[in-house]
XYZ file of C-alpha atoms in Angstrom:
711
model
C 52.044 -25.922 -87.375
C 48.332 -27.297 -87.210
C 49.422 -29.760 -84.646
C 51.071 -26.915 -82.560
C 47.894 -24.673 -82.880
C 45.615 -27.822 -81.587
C 48.114 -28.512 -78.608
C 48.105 -24.846 -77.686
C 44.079 -24.739 -77.945
C 43.917 -27.893 -75.661
C 46.432 -26.491 -73.308
C 44.385 -23.175 -72.981
C 41.236 -25.173 -72.410
C 42.695 -27.487 -69.882
C 44.117 -24.646 -68.029
C 41.034 -22.420 -68.098
C 38.920 -25.617 -67.113
C 40.609 -25.776 -63.740
C 39.859 -22.224 -62.698
C 37.013 -23.334 -60.360
C 33.452 -22.849 -60.543
C 30.123 -24.068 -59.010
C 27.775 -24.628 -62.069
C 24.031 -25.023 -62.284
C 23.712 -28.461 -63.884
C 20.701 -27.447 -65.998
C 22.958 -24.920 -67.781
C 26.069 -27.013 -68.749
C 25.683 -26.969 -72.428
C 28.300 -25.175 -74.469
C 31.451 -23.987 -73.035
C 31.218 -26.065 -69.819
C 30.481 -29.396 -71.718
C 33.471 -28.631 -73.972
C 35.782 -28.075 -71.039
C 34.600 -31.134 -69.283
C 35.321 -33.090 -72.163
C 38.848 -31.440 -72.608
C 39.404 -32.506 -69.172
C 38.464 -36.355 -69.999
C 34.732 -36.555 -69.440
C 33.209 -39.267 -71.401
C 29.610 -38.449 -70.577
C 27.352 -36.038 -72.093
C 25.640 -33.125 -70.101
C 22.388 -34.910 -70.686
C 23.864 -37.797 -68.358
C 24.243 -35.264 -65.735
C 21.172 -33.372 -65.931
C 17.775 -34.339 -67.752
C 14.084 -33.641 -66.884
C 12.819 -36.331 -69.049
C 14.911 -39.178 -68.264
C 16.943 -40.664 -65.272
C 20.373 -38.642 -64.775
C 22.948 -38.270 -62.089
C 20.878 -35.508 -60.581
C 18.394 -38.173 -59.549
C 20.921 -39.938 -57.453
C 22.303 -36.906 -55.520
C 19.735 -35.645 -52.744
C 20.592 -33.059 -50.182
C 21.059 -34.661 -46.845
C 19.218 -33.162 -43.836
C 19.425 -29.613 -45.188
C 23.155 -29.207 -44.761
C 25.067 -31.919 -46.503
C 24.967 -33.955 -49.621
C 24.369 -37.632 -50.183
C 24.121 -40.218 -52.991
C 22.049 -43.219 -53.859
C 24.160 -46.135 -54.378
C 21.773 -49.193 -55.010
C 18.437 -49.943 -56.533
C 17.062 -50.325 -53.071
C 17.617 -46.845 -51.965
C 20.868 -47.222 -50.064
C 22.500 -43.848 -49.355
C 25.980 -42.867 -48.719
C 27.203 -39.755 -46.871
C 30.028 -38.415 -44.627
C 30.191 -39.850 -41.023
C 30.203 -36.185 -39.805
C 27.030 -35.632 -41.559
C 25.264 -38.664 -39.975
C 26.886 -38.096 -36.646
C 24.023 -36.780 -34.858
C 21.806 -39.752 -35.734
C 24.782 -42.150 -34.937
C 25.115 -40.291 -31.691
C 21.328 -40.429 -30.859
C 21.147 -44.206 -31.306
C 24.443 -44.775 -29.159
C 24.047 -45.655 -25.471
C 26.477 -47.439 -22.913
C 25.069 -50.805 -23.853
C 25.385 -50.000 -27.693
C 28.102 -47.448 -28.314
C 27.951 -47.082 -32.029
C 30.143 -44.103 -31.958
C 32.980 -46.130 -30.462
C 32.137 -49.477 -32.113
C 30.278 -48.597 -35.244
C 26.997 -49.931 -36.417
C 26.150 -52.247 -39.208
C 22.726 -53.469 -39.985
C 22.935 -57.049 -41.418
C 19.168 -56.969 -42.540
C 16.797 -54.307 -43.278
C 14.754 -55.052 -40.058
C 17.758 -53.794 -38.253
C 17.913 -50.535 -39.577
C 17.289 -47.573 -37.385
C 14.675 -44.923 -38.122
C 15.626 -41.247 -37.402
C 13.223 -38.595 -36.232
C 13.279 -35.624 -38.351
C 15.993 -36.606 -40.827
C 15.192 -35.876 -44.529
C 16.673 -36.081 -47.836
C 15.427 -33.811 -50.887
C 15.875 -34.643 -54.560
C 15.771 -32.108 -57.161
C 13.019 -33.099 -59.786
C 13.263 -29.816 -62.122
C 15.285 -26.694 -62.444
C 13.563 -23.511 -64.210
C 14.381 -19.994 -64.845
C 11.652 -17.679 -63.529
C 13.584 -14.384 -63.216
C 11.165 -12.336 -65.296
C 8.216 -13.328 -63.148
C 10.020 -12.753 -59.958
C 11.171 -9.321 -60.838
C 7.757 -8.210 -62.396
C 6.859 -4.841 -61.172
C 10.085 -4.070 -59.241
C 11.741 -1.710 -61.806
C 10.842 1.511 -60.374
C 10.877 0.591 -56.649
C 13.428 1.846 -53.863
C 15.904 -0.838 -52.714
C 13.849 -1.751 -49.665
C 10.422 -1.756 -51.384
C 11.970 -3.794 -54.378
C 13.139 -6.676 -51.875
C 9.876 -6.711 -50.268
C 8.178 -6.919 -53.743
C 10.542 -9.769 -54.839
C 9.654 -11.741 -51.459
C 5.848 -11.388 -52.386
C 6.344 -12.576 -56.079
C 8.588 -15.547 -54.869
C 5.743 -16.362 -52.238
C 3.041 -16.134 -54.857
C 4.842 -18.260 -57.569
C 5.821 -20.802 -54.963
C 2.314 -21.458 -54.318
C 1.057 -21.160 -57.980
C 3.501 -22.724 -59.994
C 2.563 -26.542 -61.261
C 3.767 -29.340 -59.095
C 2.598 -32.683 -57.813
C 0.954 -32.760 -54.533
C 3.814 -34.516 -52.608
C 6.533 -31.934 -54.105
C 7.540 -28.494 -53.290
C 8.384 -25.458 -55.148
C 11.481 -23.523 -54.048
C 12.913 -20.415 -55.559
C 16.488 -19.388 -55.157
C 18.382 -16.189 -56.160
C 21.465 -16.258 -58.335
C 24.045 -13.668 -59.408
C 23.217 -11.325 -56.355
C 19.516 -11.077 -57.374
C 19.933 -10.921 -61.219
C 18.757 -14.308 -61.858
C 15.877 -16.498 -60.188
C 15.627 -20.295 -60.403
C 12.683 -22.515 -59.447
C 13.688 -25.951 -57.842
C 10.881 -28.520 -57.977
C 11.855 -30.819 -54.972
C 10.742 -34.246 -53.282
C 11.672 -34.673 -49.798
C 11.644 -37.968 -48.099
C 10.969 -38.312 -44.590
C 11.780 -41.946 -43.368
C 15.447 -42.260 -43.677
C 17.207 -45.266 -41.505
C 20.601 -45.490 -40.281
C 22.299 -48.692 -41.989
C 25.811 -48.615 -41.225
C 28.779 -46.516 -39.808
C 32.279 -47.275 -39.147
C 33.839 -46.440 -35.651
C 34.767 -42.998 -34.884
C 38.346 -44.125 -34.830
C 37.878 -44.622 -38.563
C 35.090 -42.213 -39.404
C 36.682 -39.292 -37.423
C 40.421 -40.376 -37.582
C 42.491 -37.339 -37.102
C 39.727 -35.534 -35.563
C 40.492 -31.663 -34.898
C 44.235 -31.980 -35.373
C 43.770 -33.299 -39.097
C 40.736 -30.993 -39.722
C 41.353 -29.014 -43.077
C 44.740 -30.618 -43.274
C 46.513 -32.906 -46.038
C 47.755 -35.691 -46.036
C 44.386 -36.928 -44.597
C 43.409 -40.645 -43.658
C 39.903 -40.351 -42.579
C 37.212 -42.821 -43.516
C 34.586 -40.218 -43.261
C 31.459 -42.060 -44.530
C 28.116 -43.530 -43.219
C 25.210 -45.435 -44.782
C 21.544 -44.815 -44.656
C 18.488 -45.890 -46.494
C 15.656 -44.192 -48.085
C 11.955 -45.505 -47.340
C 8.918 -44.436 -49.264
C 5.326 -45.598 -49.364
C 3.836 -48.316 -51.667
C 3.628 -45.813 -54.393
C 7.482 -44.920 -54.083
C 6.439 -41.500 -52.816
C 7.703 -39.591 -49.801
C 5.815 -40.659 -46.473
C 6.443 -40.111 -42.743
C 7.926 -43.270 -40.949
C 5.721 -46.379 -40.928
C 6.562 -49.993 -40.432
C 4.749 -50.446 -43.722
C 7.068 -48.376 -45.897
C 9.398 -49.943 -48.183
C 12.932 -49.305 -49.617
C 12.856 -46.568 -52.140
C 13.331 -47.336 -55.843
C 15.357 -44.499 -57.481
C 15.226 -42.965 -60.609
C 19.009 -43.533 -60.853
C 21.743 -44.793 -58.662
C 25.486 -44.648 -58.965
C 27.436 -47.612 -60.180
C 30.573 -48.060 -58.055
C 34.124 -48.147 -59.710
C 36.659 -50.603 -58.454
C 39.308 -49.300 -60.673
C 40.633 -46.562 -58.706
C 42.248 -43.226 -59.619
C 45.445 -41.809 -60.689
C 46.769 -38.034 -60.998
C 45.264 -36.169 -63.729
C 41.928 -38.218 -63.883
C 38.824 -36.343 -64.562
C 36.640 -35.785 -61.328
C 33.119 -34.458 -61.045
C 31.609 -33.440 -57.548
C 27.788 -32.994 -57.434
C 26.304 -31.483 -54.419
C 24.835 -28.547 -52.483
C 27.705 -26.057 -51.661
C 26.394 -23.841 -48.969
C 27.801 -20.204 -49.203
C 30.455 -18.533 -51.330
C 31.199 -14.812 -51.897
C 33.428 -14.960 -55.153
C 32.684 -11.676 -56.520
C 33.522 -9.340 -53.555
C 35.351 -6.256 -54.476
C 39.056 -5.872 -53.532
C 38.109 -3.638 -50.616
C 36.016 -6.065 -49.082
C 38.641 -8.975 -49.387
C 41.130 -6.513 -47.780
C 38.849 -5.841 -44.786
C 38.496 -9.549 -44.326
C 42.035 -10.259 -44.450
C 43.199 -7.304 -42.357
C 40.556 -6.734 -39.767
C 37.619 -9.122 -39.725
C 39.342 -12.430 -39.754
C 42.126 -11.465 -37.186
C 39.576 -10.464 -34.776
C 37.620 -13.443 -35.072
C 40.739 -15.738 -35.085
C 42.114 -13.907 -31.758
C 38.619 -14.489 -30.101
C 38.228 -18.316 -30.785
C 42.042 -18.833 -30.113
C 41.621 -17.459 -26.653
C 38.607 -19.405 -26.045
C 40.276 -22.572 -27.294
C 43.155 -22.217 -25.101
C 41.008 -22.148 -21.896
C 39.090 -25.205 -22.995
C 42.046 -27.256 -24.204
C 43.903 -26.472 -20.674
C 40.681 -27.741 -18.948
C 40.262 -30.746 -21.205
C 43.764 -31.975 -20.814
C 43.495 -32.256 -16.930
C 40.022 -33.451 -16.505
C 38.370 -36.305 -18.434
C 34.797 -35.520 -17.698
C 35.465 -31.886 -18.841
C 37.012 -33.354 -21.879
C 33.759 -35.355 -22.616
C 31.676 -32.150 -22.083
C 33.780 -29.873 -24.223
C 34.831 -32.421 -27.131
C 31.879 -31.610 -29.418
C 32.036 -27.823 -28.318
C 35.838 -27.566 -28.816
C 35.490 -29.114 -32.264
C 32.776 -26.678 -33.331
C 34.814 -23.727 -32.229
C 38.175 -24.897 -33.688
C 36.454 -25.744 -37.144
C 36.047 -22.079 -38.332
C 39.044 -20.863 -36.206
C 41.227 -23.083 -38.172
C 39.305 -22.337 -41.594
C 39.836 -18.360 -41.031
C 43.452 -18.849 -40.399
C 43.954 -20.931 -43.529
C 41.735 -18.552 -45.488
C 43.665 -15.609 -44.400
C 46.969 -17.295 -45.315
C 45.705 -18.421 -48.577
C 44.467 -15.056 -49.639
C 47.638 -13.423 -48.729
C 49.783 -16.184 -50.466
C 47.747 -16.082 -53.769
C 47.757 -12.223 -53.563
C 43.943 -12.190 -54.075
C 43.632 -8.626 -53.276
C 46.238 -7.640 -55.956
C 44.595 -9.933 -58.303
C 41.072 -8.499 -57.675
C 42.469 -4.897 -58.195
C 43.909 -5.928 -61.552
C 40.570 -7.368 -62.575
C 38.755 -4.219 -61.446
C 41.059 -2.098 -63.472
C 40.182 -4.301 -66.482
C 36.644 -3.862 -65.664
C 36.819 -0.179 -65.463
C 38.429 -0.245 -69.020
C 35.518 -2.405 -70.355
C 32.967 0.060 -68.757
C 34.650 3.072 -70.548
C 35.084 1.126 -73.804
C 31.254 0.029 -73.693
C 30.172 3.586 -73.009
C 28.433 2.501 -69.753
C 30.150 4.944 -67.579
C 26.531 6.444 -66.460
C 25.423 3.088 -65.189
C 28.664 1.264 -63.908
C 31.367 3.961 -63.812
C 31.118 4.734 -60.172
C 30.674 1.274 -58.823
C 34.320 0.810 -57.704
C 34.452 4.027 -56.096
C 31.191 3.531 -54.237
C 32.263 0.276 -52.995
C 35.406 1.743 -51.625
C 33.108 4.441 -49.773
C 30.634 1.973 -48.451
C 33.179 -0.460 -47.174
C 35.193 2.287 -45.547
C 32.067 3.474 -43.767
C 30.843 0.085 -42.815
C 34.220 -1.184 -41.474
C 33.834 -0.128 -37.591
C 30.308 -1.526 -37.658
C 31.248 -4.686 -39.238
C 34.042 -5.328 -36.734
C 31.679 -4.458 -33.897
C 29.184 -6.742 -35.307
C 31.698 -9.737 -35.472
C 32.783 -8.995 -31.917
C 29.203 -8.924 -30.729
C 28.446 -12.168 -32.626
C 31.663 -14.025 -31.461
C 31.959 -13.100 -27.835
C 28.061 -12.504 -26.637
C 26.331 -14.798 -29.212
C 28.875 -17.829 -29.710
C 31.783 -18.488 -27.674
C 30.747 -17.587 -24.045
C 27.924 -19.677 -23.070
C 26.567 -17.774 -20.145
C 26.390 -14.873 -22.278
C 24.714 -16.630 -25.515
C 22.254 -18.134 -22.936
C 21.681 -14.848 -21.303
C 20.961 -13.245 -24.650
C 18.112 -15.644 -25.061
C 16.645 -14.177 -21.835
C 17.219 -10.724 -23.366
C 15.260 -11.759 -26.550
C 12.524 -13.195 -24.167
C 12.028 -9.821 -22.900
C 11.871 -8.275 -26.415
C 9.230 -10.904 -27.457
C 7.131 -9.756 -24.423
C 7.534 -6.054 -25.702
C 6.898 -6.597 -29.343
C 4.497 -9.797 -29.588
C 2.633 -9.947 -26.177
C 2.118 -12.250 -23.164
C 1.244 -15.443 -25.148
C 4.271 -15.363 -27.480
C 6.292 -14.690 -24.292
C 4.877 -17.757 -22.523
C 5.459 -20.015 -25.701
C 9.061 -18.889 -25.821
C 9.579 -19.393 -22.052
C 8.253 -22.771 -21.828
C 10.380 -23.842 -24.724
C 13.413 -22.398 -23.159
C 12.919 -24.217 -19.904
C 12.025 -27.361 -21.651
C 15.227 -27.111 -23.874
C 17.853 -25.962 -21.346
C 18.347 -29.401 -19.843
C 20.716 -30.577 -22.427
C 22.441 -27.315 -22.526
C 23.351 -27.611 -18.463
C 24.518 -31.159 -18.905
C 27.524 -30.034 -20.936
C 27.808 -26.635 -19.206
C 30.860 -25.998 -16.988
C 30.747 -22.884 -14.938
C 34.268 -22.856 -14.099
C 35.555 -23.369 -17.567
C 33.026 -20.743 -18.972
C 33.919 -18.223 -16.378
C 37.712 -18.320 -17.624
C 36.678 -18.118 -21.126
C 34.653 -15.144 -20.229
C 37.619 -13.288 -18.501
C 39.538 -13.642 -21.697
C 36.757 -12.671 -24.058
C 35.125 -10.028 -22.274
C 38.642 -8.179 -21.990
C 39.014 -8.656 -25.810
C 35.362 -7.139 -26.238
C 36.013 -4.196 -23.880
C 39.479 -3.213 -25.399
C 39.209 -4.238 -29.000
C 35.762 -3.907 -30.248
C 35.219 -0.189 -31.507
C 34.776 1.627 -28.191
C 32.299 4.184 -29.697
C 29.667 1.485 -29.625
C 30.182 -0.041 -26.196
C 28.297 0.836 -22.993
C 29.966 3.028 -20.367
C 29.857 -0.082 -18.062
C 32.705 -1.829 -20.050
C 35.194 1.091 -19.725
C 38.280 0.257 -17.686
C 36.977 -3.325 -16.451
C 38.896 -5.726 -14.469
C 37.914 -8.966 -16.111
C 38.461 -11.032 -12.995
C 36.427 -8.852 -10.693
C 33.707 -8.577 -13.249
C 33.590 -12.471 -13.949
C 33.393 -13.160 -10.058
C 30.424 -10.878 -10.032
C 28.570 -12.088 -13.142
C 28.994 -15.832 -12.660
C 27.043 -15.524 -9.361
C 24.297 -15.381 -11.519
C 21.344 -17.889 -11.158
C 21.730 -18.527 -14.764
C 24.768 -20.790 -14.375
C 22.353 -23.791 -13.260
C 19.413 -25.265 -14.453
C 17.576 -24.835 -11.085
C 18.581 -21.216 -10.927
C 17.290 -20.457 -14.537
C 13.922 -22.651 -13.786
C 13.598 -20.223 -10.753
C 14.315 -16.931 -12.629
C 11.716 -18.096 -15.276
C 8.888 -18.956 -12.940
C 5.861 -16.874 -12.611
C 3.957 -14.368 -14.686
C 5.823 -12.234 -17.317
C 6.111 -9.274 -14.710
C 7.593 -11.244 -12.080
C 9.945 -13.086 -14.568
C 11.144 -9.729 -15.856
C 11.641 -8.409 -12.554
C 13.681 -11.352 -11.531
C 15.874 -11.142 -14.854
C 16.527 -7.435 -14.274
C 17.919 -8.043 -10.887
C 20.358 -10.634 -12.326
C 23.861 -9.351 -12.817
C 24.589 -11.291 -16.070
C 21.303 -10.147 -17.494
C 22.159 -6.730 -16.623
C 25.437 -6.674 -18.496
C 24.145 -8.471 -21.623
C 21.269 -6.211 -21.590
C 23.375 -3.157 -21.629
C 25.821 -4.608 -24.260
C 22.828 -5.630 -26.442
C 20.823 -2.395 -26.130
C 23.925 -0.540 -27.127
C 24.611 -2.783 -30.062
C 21.111 -2.370 -31.440
C 21.020 1.201 -31.005
C 24.468 2.071 -32.196
C 25.580 -0.698 -34.590
C 22.961 -2.707 -36.053
C 20.761 -0.014 -37.681
C 23.703 1.665 -39.362
C 25.237 -1.605 -40.354
C 22.033 -2.772 -42.148
C 21.764 0.573 -43.718
C 25.099 0.550 -45.304
C 24.898 -3.211 -46.038
C 21.484 -2.710 -47.824
C 23.630 -0.263 -50.207
C 26.386 -2.633 -50.607
C 23.967 -5.416 -51.416
C 22.369 -3.179 -54.256
C 25.867 -2.330 -55.431
C 26.740 -5.966 -55.404
C 23.812 -6.601 -57.500
C 24.641 -3.934 -60.105
C 28.191 -5.040 -60.173
C 27.276 -8.591 -60.962
C 24.937 -7.353 -63.695
C 27.710 -5.428 -65.172
C 30.007 -8.436 -65.077
C 27.467 -10.445 -66.947
C 26.786 -7.736 -69.603
C 30.437 -6.840 -70.104
C 31.788 -10.454 -70.155
C 29.152 -12.221 -72.414
C 32.011 -14.584 -73.798
C 33.344 -15.448 -70.440
C 31.680 -18.076 -68.173
C 30.747 -16.611 -64.511
C 29.355 -18.858 -62.150
C 26.986 -17.849 -59.464
C 27.977 -17.998 -55.931
C 27.039 -20.969 -53.875
C 23.479 -20.786 -52.273
C 22.880 -24.469 -51.049
C 21.396 -25.286 -54.395
C 22.527 -28.306 -56.596
C 25.748 -27.617 -58.313
C 28.545 -29.479 -60.494
C 32.096 -28.706 -59.992
C 34.705 -30.450 -62.126
C 38.566 -30.894 -62.050
C 41.252 -33.562 -61.967
C 42.847 -35.619 -59.460
C 45.947 -33.430 -58.326
C 48.730 -32.871 -55.974
C 49.957 -29.489 -55.061
C 53.065 -27.551 -53.477
C 51.787 -25.396 -50.482
C 54.974 -23.805 -49.844
C 58.806 -23.930 -50.835
C 60.326 -27.600 -51.163
C 56.980 -28.959 -50.051
C 55.051 -31.265 -52.753
C 51.919 -33.172 -51.826
C 51.054 -36.162 -53.778
C 47.307 -36.687 -54.398
C 46.743 -40.095 -52.705
C 47.079 -41.483 -49.323
C 47.135 -45.077 -48.029
C 46.520 -47.142 -44.902
C 50.288 -47.089 -44.318
C 49.835 -43.353 -43.369
C 47.088 -44.587 -40.799
C 49.428 -46.765 -39.149
C 52.192 -43.940 -39.285
C 49.949 -41.701 -37.258
C 48.530 -44.302 -34.943
C 48.757 -43.516 -31.315
C 47.255 -46.287 -28.966
C 44.359 -44.935 -26.784
C 44.488 -41.412 -28.239
C 41.004 -39.984 -29.151
C 42.120 -38.748 -32.271
C 44.555 -41.286 -33.727
C 43.792 -44.646 -32.228
C 43.012 -47.388 -34.708
C 40.767 -50.504 -34.202
C 42.489 -53.878 -33.512
C 40.729 -55.516 -36.481
C 42.003 -52.664 -38.838
C 45.476 -53.160 -37.605
C 45.244 -57.055 -38.230
C 43.907 -56.556 -41.744
C 46.840 -54.097 -42.477
C 49.530 -56.349 -41.132
C 48.158 -59.272 -43.141
C 47.616 -56.894 -46.024
C 44.212 -58.597 -46.418
C 42.588 -55.820 -48.577
C 40.589 -58.124 -51.016
C 39.686 -56.737 -54.333
C 39.994 -53.168 -52.895
C 43.679 -52.918 -52.773
C 46.113 -51.635 -55.128
C 49.442 -53.128 -55.725
C 49.538 -54.323 -52.099
C 48.426 -51.035 -50.587
C 45.116 -49.772 -49.437
C 44.134 -46.306 -50.770
C 42.326 -44.261 -48.431
C 41.841 -40.511 -49.516
C 42.647 -38.460 -52.461
C 42.711 -34.747 -53.485
C 41.342 -32.889 -56.643
C 40.833 -29.451 -58.041
C 37.189 -29.599 -57.745
C 35.672 -26.317 -56.170
C 33.936 -27.167 -53.028
C 32.667 -25.507 -49.738
C 30.477 -26.306 -46.709
C 27.471 -28.309 -47.907
C 29.723 -30.388 -50.315
C 30.206 -32.582 -47.431
C 28.982 -36.120 -48.586
C 29.261 -35.142 -52.038
C 29.920 -37.858 -54.679
C 33.136 -37.922 -56.557
C 32.273 -39.103 -59.989
C 34.368 -40.396 -62.803
C 34.466 -39.602 -66.463
C 31.786 -42.132 -67.233
C 29.310 -41.384 -64.204
C 30.610 -43.924 -61.760
C 31.243 -43.379 -58.089
C 34.881 -42.960 -57.148
C 35.082 -41.290 -53.958
C 33.115 -39.106 -51.260
C 33.937 -35.503 -50.717
C 34.496 -34.282 -47.028
C 37.077 -31.554 -46.697
C 39.365 -28.944 -48.110
C 43.303 -28.420 -47.600
C 44.032 -25.915 -45.374
C 46.062 -23.663 -47.770
C 42.885 -23.670 -50.086
C 40.074 -22.668 -47.621
C 40.040 -19.069 -49.182
C 38.392 -20.735 -52.187
C 35.086 -19.559 -50.763
C 36.473 -16.135 -51.471
C 39.004 -16.482 -54.157
C 39.789 -19.961 -56.028
C 43.553 -20.473 -56.797
C 43.992 -23.548 -58.870
C 47.473 -23.873 -57.760
C 46.751 -24.632 -54.055
C 42.936 -25.010 -53.751
C 42.152 -28.882 -53.335
C 39.195 -30.725 -52.153
C 39.627 -33.909 -50.190
C 37.648 -37.002 -50.733
C 37.456 -40.781 -49.277
C 38.689 -43.259 -51.835
C 35.421 -45.363 -52.500
C 37.699 -48.373 -52.163
C 38.281 -47.658 -48.760
C 34.660 -47.369 -47.931
C 34.153 -50.662 -49.519
C 37.112 -52.384 -47.862
C 35.877 -51.152 -44.493
C 32.235 -52.368 -45.162
C 33.507 -55.687 -46.334
C 36.803 -56.872 -44.835
C 36.437 -54.719 -41.650
C 32.636 -54.996 -41.019
C 31.684 -58.198 -42.780
C 28.649 -56.346 -44.085
C 28.515 -58.388 -47.640
C 24.740 -57.852 -47.536
C 25.373 -54.209 -48.314
C 28.176 -54.903 -50.991
C 25.834 -57.214 -52.730
C 23.400 -54.603 -53.296
C 25.663 -52.564 -55.213
C 26.656 -52.236 -58.855
C 30.541 -52.735 -58.758
C 32.204 -51.986 -62.324
C 35.434 -51.877 -63.965
C 34.976 -48.942 -66.457
C 38.785 -48.732 -67.146
C 38.752 -52.309 -68.440
C 36.038 -51.524 -71.181
């Protein structure tokens, strides 16, 4: 009987431990540590986060503000995703040295390439400062409260102790119910060390994006440099490789299903505590509208790209950018429906309402759910109009998004004066050369025809200017695309002269006239009301979160992601996306060869990799005659976790996080352990490419390679 009870307890712990979560690393003591141990973790939480001695946190800096990276050698060698370092690889590429196509490997430190404006940021310390931030805010209105909080944050950031080379950053958690101080160090001399060719680092490209099985070697290598005191410094030839407080040993033992995995990183944004009515709005109204808009734009771009190689080059990056969230929203919507997220949330809300009554808290929390219903119903047309404006005017029609910048220029003159106008105008003219290099008037005009038709007929009509009534998209596009804004010479001509001349020229331009009418209507009819209702929803969400924390003291509630350092843990695990379909958790180089299409920009394979495969020359990195490439786990990740280390039970590096499965992209809103999986490059594939493919043994020699399972 005792054994049965113990078994059931362990079963419950293991089941609950895989319900997702992005945890603050300084707050893992207690239930988190017990669950991690139940999943197989051999470390202590002090090994993960410690202020007084080195720990895993000291090896995991944020990479350039939007990705994660990890230090993997005592000489500051840094590993992150290929797509995170893509901009730097591209910047150093030329016709003579095409590092995107051929890859890049520095065989000695003097060959490493500096990168202007590339930074990595380490967390030194995390501290709760909630009471200080919320001081003197109790009796204020919502707008005044937010203003006072920002004033307090600014004052505390400047006054709390830190070293001269460090920064204080205060971030909000639990919808404004908690505030944490992060003391950080930012290193500004980060050099490119190695990158595989895109045929490895981007293998599968857009087709395989958000998809499993995956076979992408999505990694690149950099090195942090510091001054002679090992502190952050701007680039200098006198800087030396950074000596880290901690670096990650690299496991050669590989992984198997049900192995413990810990992913450490900087997840960007989640909204896990939205009420059911909000999720319903996303599923039924907002996502379908955005998907339809991007689908229309992508079909036009794809049609031109397939017929014209020059256009394919111009639009490859733009197409990928548009397709990324288009595909994500499709998967998210399908996942939310498949997992019955709305019904689940409604059930949770019924249980919450019962707790409110049981606790006698009806006066404080009793009307929260009905208030959510009222405000989300009221905001619905404004939220839809906002998404149409953003997707059509600001994002997916290049002429309109450029023209909107001109509209903003006029607003700057009206609100900030001549000097601000001239500064912005000059910066615009200077920066638009790159825009026009990849701008194709013919392609954009066809996109405009499709998208302006959707905007005029599907965005809430009560908020649109009269000029969009009964439009003929083809006739309108023929008129609009006569604009001088369609060429670099034309825009320079329009922006020449004093402010009076510039505004007169702009207001005579047909594209500017149309965008001005749309924007004026939006900022008069949509934006103020949206902001007004959204402020109420924000206050409700904060109170709702406060109630959840107070009424569920025995439960663990993780704060939504906000680009701060988090821990997420789980297991290597396959899944069943649909009936009669089972995905195993590991892919191999065999799958790369199965997908291989010679000359294809997504599925070509380098000749040397084919040769290594045919010879089965995998060195110490293969497993039973096969070369592992990627694996999936139950770790709860999102954007910002790109480049995050996947760490084993003992603190060794086993992989590199880079994506999620399509069926589980709804994990930003609702995590379902049955179908939510993160995708990681197996570290052995990274080592294999570095060693056997690139011959970069100098880098392999820097690493601490270990066999933890043989201990």
